[in-house]
Short mmCIF file of C-alpha atoms in Angstrom, two decimals:
data_model
loop_
_atom_site.label_atom_id
_atom_site.label_comp_id
_atom_site.label_asym_id
_atom_site.label_seq_id
_atom_site.Cartn_x
_atom_site.Cartn_y
_atom_site.Cartn_z
CA UNK L 1 -45.94 40.43 8.28
CA UNK L 2 -43.64 37.55 7.56
CA UNK L 3 -40.75 38.31 5.25
CA UNK L 4 -41.07 36.87 1.76
CA UNK L 5 -37.85 35.14 0.77
CA UNK L 6 -36.53 35.08 -2.77
CA UNK L 7 -34.18 32.35 -4.00
CA UNK L 8 -32.20 32.38 -7.23
CA UNK L 9 -31.21 29.08 -8.82
CA UNK L 10 -28.71 28.10 -11.45
CA UNK L 11 -31.36 28.16 -14.20
CA UNK L 12 -31.93 31.67 -15.54
CA UNK L 13 -35.59 32.65 -15.91
CA UNK L 14 -34.91 36.20 -17.01
CA UNK L 15 -34.26 37.46 -20.53
CA UNK L 16 -31.54 39.89 -19.56
CA UNK L 17 -29.02 41.55 -21.83
CA UNK L 18 -25.88 41.41 -19.70
CA UNK L 19 -24.14 39.50 -16.94
CA UNK L 20 -24.39 42.52 -14.65
CA UNK L 21 -28.19 42.43 -14.92
CA UNK L 22 -28.22 38.84 -13.68
CA UNK L 23 -26.09 39.89 -10.73
CA UNK L 24 -28.56 42.69 -9.92
CA UNK L 25 -31.41 40.18 -9.87
CA UNK L 26 -29.45 37.71 -7.74
CA UNK L 27 -28.53 40.45 -5.26
CA UNK L 28 -32.25 40.95 -4.54
CA UNK L 29 -32.40 37.41 -3.14
CA UNK L 30 -31.84 36.15 0.37
CA UNK L 31 -30.24 32.96 -0.88
CA UNK L 32 -28.67 31.82 -4.15
CA UNK L 33 -28.23 28.23 -5.31
CA UNK L 34 -25.09 28.15 -7.44
CA UNK L 35 -24.03 25.19 -9.59
CA UNK L 36 -20.46 24.98 -8.26
CA UNK L 37 -17.96 26.64 -5.96
CA UNK L 38 -16.11 27.92 -9.02
CA UNK L 39 -19.24 29.62 -10.30
CA UNK L 40 -19.86 31.13 -6.88
CA UNK L 41 -16.35 32.61 -6.92
CA UNK L 42 -16.97 34.03 -10.39
CA UNK L 43 -20.28 35.55 -9.32
CA UNK L 44 -18.59 37.10 -6.29
CA UNK L 45 -15.89 38.54 -8.55
CA UNK L 46 -18.57 40.20 -10.66
CA UNK L 47 -20.45 41.73 -7.76
CA UNK L 48 -22.61 39.10 -6.04
CA UNK L 49 -23.17 40.28 -2.47
CA UNK L 50 -25.70 37.71 -1.23
CA UNK L 51 -24.26 36.14 1.91
CA UNK L 52 -26.11 32.83 1.76
CA UNK L 53 -25.01 30.72 -1.22
CA UNK L 54 -25.38 26.95 -1.56
CA UNK L 55 -23.35 25.04 -4.15
CA UNK L 56 -25.12 22.21 -5.97
CA UNK L 57 -22.02 20.30 -7.21
CA UNK L 58 -23.85 17.23 -8.61
CA UNK L 59 -27.14 16.55 -10.38
CA UNK L 60 -29.32 13.75 -9.14
CA UNK L 61 -30.27 11.00 -11.59
CA UNK L 62 -33.06 8.82 -10.18
CA UNK L 63 -32.90 5.55 -12.10
CA UNK L 64 -33.25 1.86 -11.33
CA UNK L 65 -30.03 -0.15 -11.60
CA UNK L 66 -29.44 -3.83 -10.91
CA UNK L 67 -27.00 -3.51 -8.02
CA UNK L 68 -26.71 -7.27 -7.49
CA UNK L 69 -23.60 -7.13 -9.66
CA UNK L 70 -20.91 -4.52 -10.23
CA UNK L 71 -19.99 -3.24 -13.70
CA UNK L 72 -17.33 -5.52 -15.24
CA UNK L 73 -13.75 -4.52 -15.91
CA UNK L 74 -13.47 -3.65 -19.58
CA UNK L 75 -11.03 -1.34 -21.34
CA UNK L 76 -13.76 0.76 -22.91
CA UNK L 77 -14.70 4.42 -22.69
CA UNK L 78 -18.39 5.36 -22.89
CA UNK L 79 -19.23 8.78 -24.33
CA UNK L 80 -22.70 10.30 -24.48
CA UNK L 81 -22.76 12.60 -27.48
CA UNK L 82 -22.90 13.04 -31.22
CA UNK L 83 -19.49 12.07 -32.56
CA UNK L 84 -19.20 14.60 -35.36
CA UNK L 85 -19.38 17.45 -32.86
CA UNK L 86 -16.17 16.33 -31.15
CA UNK L 87 -12.77 16.28 -32.83
CA UNK L 88 -11.38 13.71 -30.40
CA UNK L 89 -14.08 11.26 -31.48
CA UNK L 90 -13.36 11.75 -35.17
CA UNK L 91 -9.65 11.25 -34.44
CA UNK L 92 -9.99 8.30 -32.04
CA UNK L 93 -6.99 6.03 -32.67
CA UNK L 94 -6.63 3.92 -29.51
CA UNK L 95 -6.33 0.32 -30.64
CA UNK L 96 -6.46 -1.13 -27.13
CA UNK L 97 -9.30 0.99 -25.71
CA UNK L 98 -12.68 1.00 -27.43
CA UNK L 99 -14.85 4.12 -27.55
CA UNK L 100 -18.58 3.40 -27.18
CA UNK L 101 -20.62 6.22 -28.67
CA UNK L 102 -24.34 7.08 -28.55
CA UNK L 103 -24.39 7.90 -32.24
CA UNK L 104 -25.00 6.21 -35.58
CA UNK L 105 -22.13 5.43 -37.92
CA UNK L 106 -22.71 7.06 -41.30
CA UNK L 107 -19.31 6.03 -42.63
CA UNK L 108 -16.98 8.43 -40.84
CA UNK L 109 -16.13 5.83 -38.16
CA UNK L 110 -14.60 3.36 -40.62
CA UNK L 111 -11.39 1.81 -39.36
CA UNK L 112 -11.70 3.30 -35.87
CA UNK L 113 -12.03 1.36 -32.63
CA UNK L 114 -15.50 2.78 -32.02
CA UNK L 115 -18.74 0.98 -31.24
CA UNK L 116 -21.82 2.91 -32.31
CA UNK L 117 -24.89 2.12 -30.22
CA UNK L 118 -27.17 4.87 -31.52
CA UNK L 119 -29.72 6.76 -29.49
CA UNK L 120 -30.64 5.13 -26.18
CA UNK L 121 -33.41 6.17 -23.84
CA UNK L 122 -32.26 7.01 -20.35
CA UNK L 123 -33.11 3.74 -18.60
CA UNK L 124 -31.67 1.59 -21.39
CA UNK L 125 -28.48 3.65 -21.60
CA UNK L 126 -27.80 3.49 -17.86
CA UNK L 127 -28.54 -0.24 -17.79
CA UNK L 128 -26.29 -0.85 -20.80
CA UNK L 129 -23.36 1.06 -19.28
CA UNK L 130 -23.79 -0.83 -16.01
CA UNK L 131 -23.60 -4.15 -17.90
CA UNK L 132 -20.72 -3.05 -20.16
CA UNK L 133 -18.56 -1.41 -17.52
CA UNK L 134 -15.52 0.61 -18.41
CA UNK L 135 -15.46 4.37 -17.90
CA UNK L 136 -17.66 7.36 -18.66
CA UNK L 137 -16.03 10.34 -20.37
CA UNK L 138 -16.83 14.02 -19.79
CA UNK L 139 -14.77 15.91 -22.38
CA UNK L 140 -14.71 18.61 -25.05
CA UNK L 141 -12.02 20.34 -27.07
CA UNK L 142 -14.23 23.29 -28.03
CA UNK L 143 -12.84 26.38 -26.21
CA UNK L 144 -16.28 27.81 -25.42
CA UNK L 145 -17.60 24.48 -24.15
CA UNK L 146 -14.44 23.89 -22.13
CA UNK L 147 -14.85 27.28 -20.45
CA UNK L 148 -18.48 26.50 -19.67
CA UNK L 149 -17.52 23.12 -18.22
CA UNK L 150 -15.23 24.83 -15.69
CA UNK L 151 -18.28 26.19 -13.89
CA UNK L 152 -21.23 23.93 -14.64
CA UNK L 153 -22.72 20.79 -13.18
CA UNK L 154 -22.51 18.11 -15.85
CA UNK L 155 -25.54 15.87 -16.25
CA UNK L 156 -23.39 13.40 -18.19
CA UNK L 157 -21.20 13.04 -15.11
CA UNK L 158 -24.14 12.03 -12.94
CA UNK L 159 -25.47 9.69 -15.65
CA UNK L 160 -22.21 7.73 -15.68
CA UNK L 161 -22.05 7.60 -11.90
CA UNK L 162 -25.71 6.54 -11.68
CA UNK L 163 -24.78 3.67 -14.02
CA UNK L 164 -22.10 2.67 -11.51
CA UNK L 165 -19.07 3.28 -13.74
CA UNK L 166 -16.01 5.42 -12.92
CA UNK L 167 -15.54 8.64 -14.84
CA UNK L 168 -12.77 10.39 -16.76
CA UNK L 169 -12.55 14.18 -16.45
CA UNK L 170 -9.94 16.91 -16.80
CA UNK L 171 -8.46 18.89 -13.86
CA UNK L 172 -10.58 22.00 -14.52
CA UNK L 173 -13.78 20.04 -13.96
CA UNK L 174 -15.40 21.52 -10.81
CA UNK L 175 -15.94 18.06 -9.33
CA UNK L 176 -12.36 16.85 -10.01
CA UNK L 177 -11.27 17.06 -6.35
CA UNK L 178 -14.28 15.04 -5.22
CA UNK L 179 -13.64 12.44 -7.92
CA UNK L 180 -10.04 12.03 -6.75
CA UNK L 181 -10.82 12.09 -3.03
CA UNK L 182 -13.63 9.55 -3.29
CA UNK L 183 -11.91 7.40 -5.98
CA UNK L 184 -14.72 7.87 -8.47
CA UNK L 185 -12.51 7.84 -11.56
CA UNK L 186 -9.55 9.40 -13.36
CA UNK L 187 -8.52 13.05 -13.60
CA UNK L 188 -6.24 13.47 -16.61
CA UNK L 189 -4.68 16.26 -18.65
CA UNK L 190 -5.22 14.60 -22.03
CA UNK L 191 -7.08 11.75 -23.66
CA UNK L 192 -3.75 10.09 -24.44
CA UNK L 193 -3.11 10.02 -20.68
CA UNK L 194 -6.61 8.63 -20.11
CA UNK L 195 -6.10 5.84 -22.64
CA UNK L 196 -2.75 4.95 -21.10
CA UNK L 197 -4.21 4.79 -17.58
CA UNK L 198 -7.08 2.60 -18.79
CA UNK L 199 -4.59 0.30 -20.55
CA UNK L 200 -2.45 -0.01 -17.41
CA UNK L 201 -5.33 -0.49 -14.98
CA UNK L 202 -5.74 -3.85 -13.25
CA UNK L 203 -9.05 -5.58 -12.47
CA UNK L 204 -8.34 -5.03 -8.76
CA UNK L 205 -7.87 -1.29 -9.26
CA UNK L 206 -11.09 -1.10 -11.24
CA UNK L 207 -12.98 -3.11 -8.63
CA UNK L 208 -11.91 -0.64 -5.95
CA UNK L 209 -13.25 2.21 -8.06
CA UNK L 210 -16.63 0.65 -8.85
CA UNK L 211 -17.20 -0.13 -5.17
CA UNK L 212 -16.53 3.54 -4.33
CA UNK L 213 -18.74 4.67 -7.22
CA UNK L 214 -21.60 2.45 -6.04
CA UNK L 215 -21.56 4.06 -2.60
CA UNK L 216 -21.64 7.53 -4.14
CA UNK L 217 -24.21 6.57 -6.78
CA UNK L 218 -26.75 5.80 -4.07
CA UNK L 219 -26.89 9.53 -3.34
CA UNK L 220 -27.43 10.40 -7.01
CA UNK L 221 -30.04 7.70 -7.64
CA UNK L 222 -31.88 8.57 -4.44
CA UNK L 223 -32.23 12.27 -5.20
CA UNK L 224 -30.19 13.26 -2.17
CA UNK L 225 -28.36 16.20 -3.71
CA UNK L 226 -31.68 17.90 -4.43
CA UNK L 227 -32.99 17.00 -0.99
CA UNK L 228 -29.84 18.43 0.57
CA UNK L 229 -30.16 21.68 -1.40
CA UNK L 230 -33.79 22.22 -0.46
CA UNK L 231 -33.35 21.27 3.18
CA UNK L 232 -30.24 23.43 3.57
CA UNK L 233 -31.98 26.36 1.85
CA UNK L 234 -34.88 26.19 4.31
CA UNK L 235 -32.54 26.04 7.31
CA UNK L 236 -30.33 28.82 6.00
CA UNK L 237 -33.31 31.09 5.41
CA UNK L 238 -35.41 30.37 8.48
CA UNK L 239 -32.98 29.07 11.11
CA UNK L 240 -29.51 30.60 10.69
#
């Protein structure tokens, strides 16, 4: 009888009471799909013994984008999120770099260099960011969220890249090394540093980034990270 393979993904389908119980479930599998290398290391530390582990690293984001033109060079930072949940948004004080926020101004943004664009559906948001240019920000100052972001795959990150714009992340972001190596954006220790780098950037520097992002974005828009995961899983289970 053929062996029935079990695969565990990064989405938990079990209502379990402790981390150790998740590990027990994962250890029953022949292959585990982990969100990132950092998460794999953490799972190993807590007892994961499965030999075959594939790291996802990026979400796909299939979306149509007008690639006849590149995003323009603008000193703006796009942020997908509700502003009141983030202290850095409420305290935004950069006069030379505008923050574009997917939220509605109810008065708290008065006097700040923030453009409120409200809720946008996915296609409109990606298209708008592609036309506006600038950068996409993945950031939080909440300790619990920051810890989570050290291990997860951010869908915001892929949304920005699918729109063709470079990103801004902190060094603990699991994809930071890829972003640096492939020139997909800025890796900074603080938002003050990010603002300063955006202010000092030249159109030529930005053009180099958006060209690199466009090459990478073709993978995300085409669903290739998911295709890679599934194909590699099949080969790892039935060939290796």
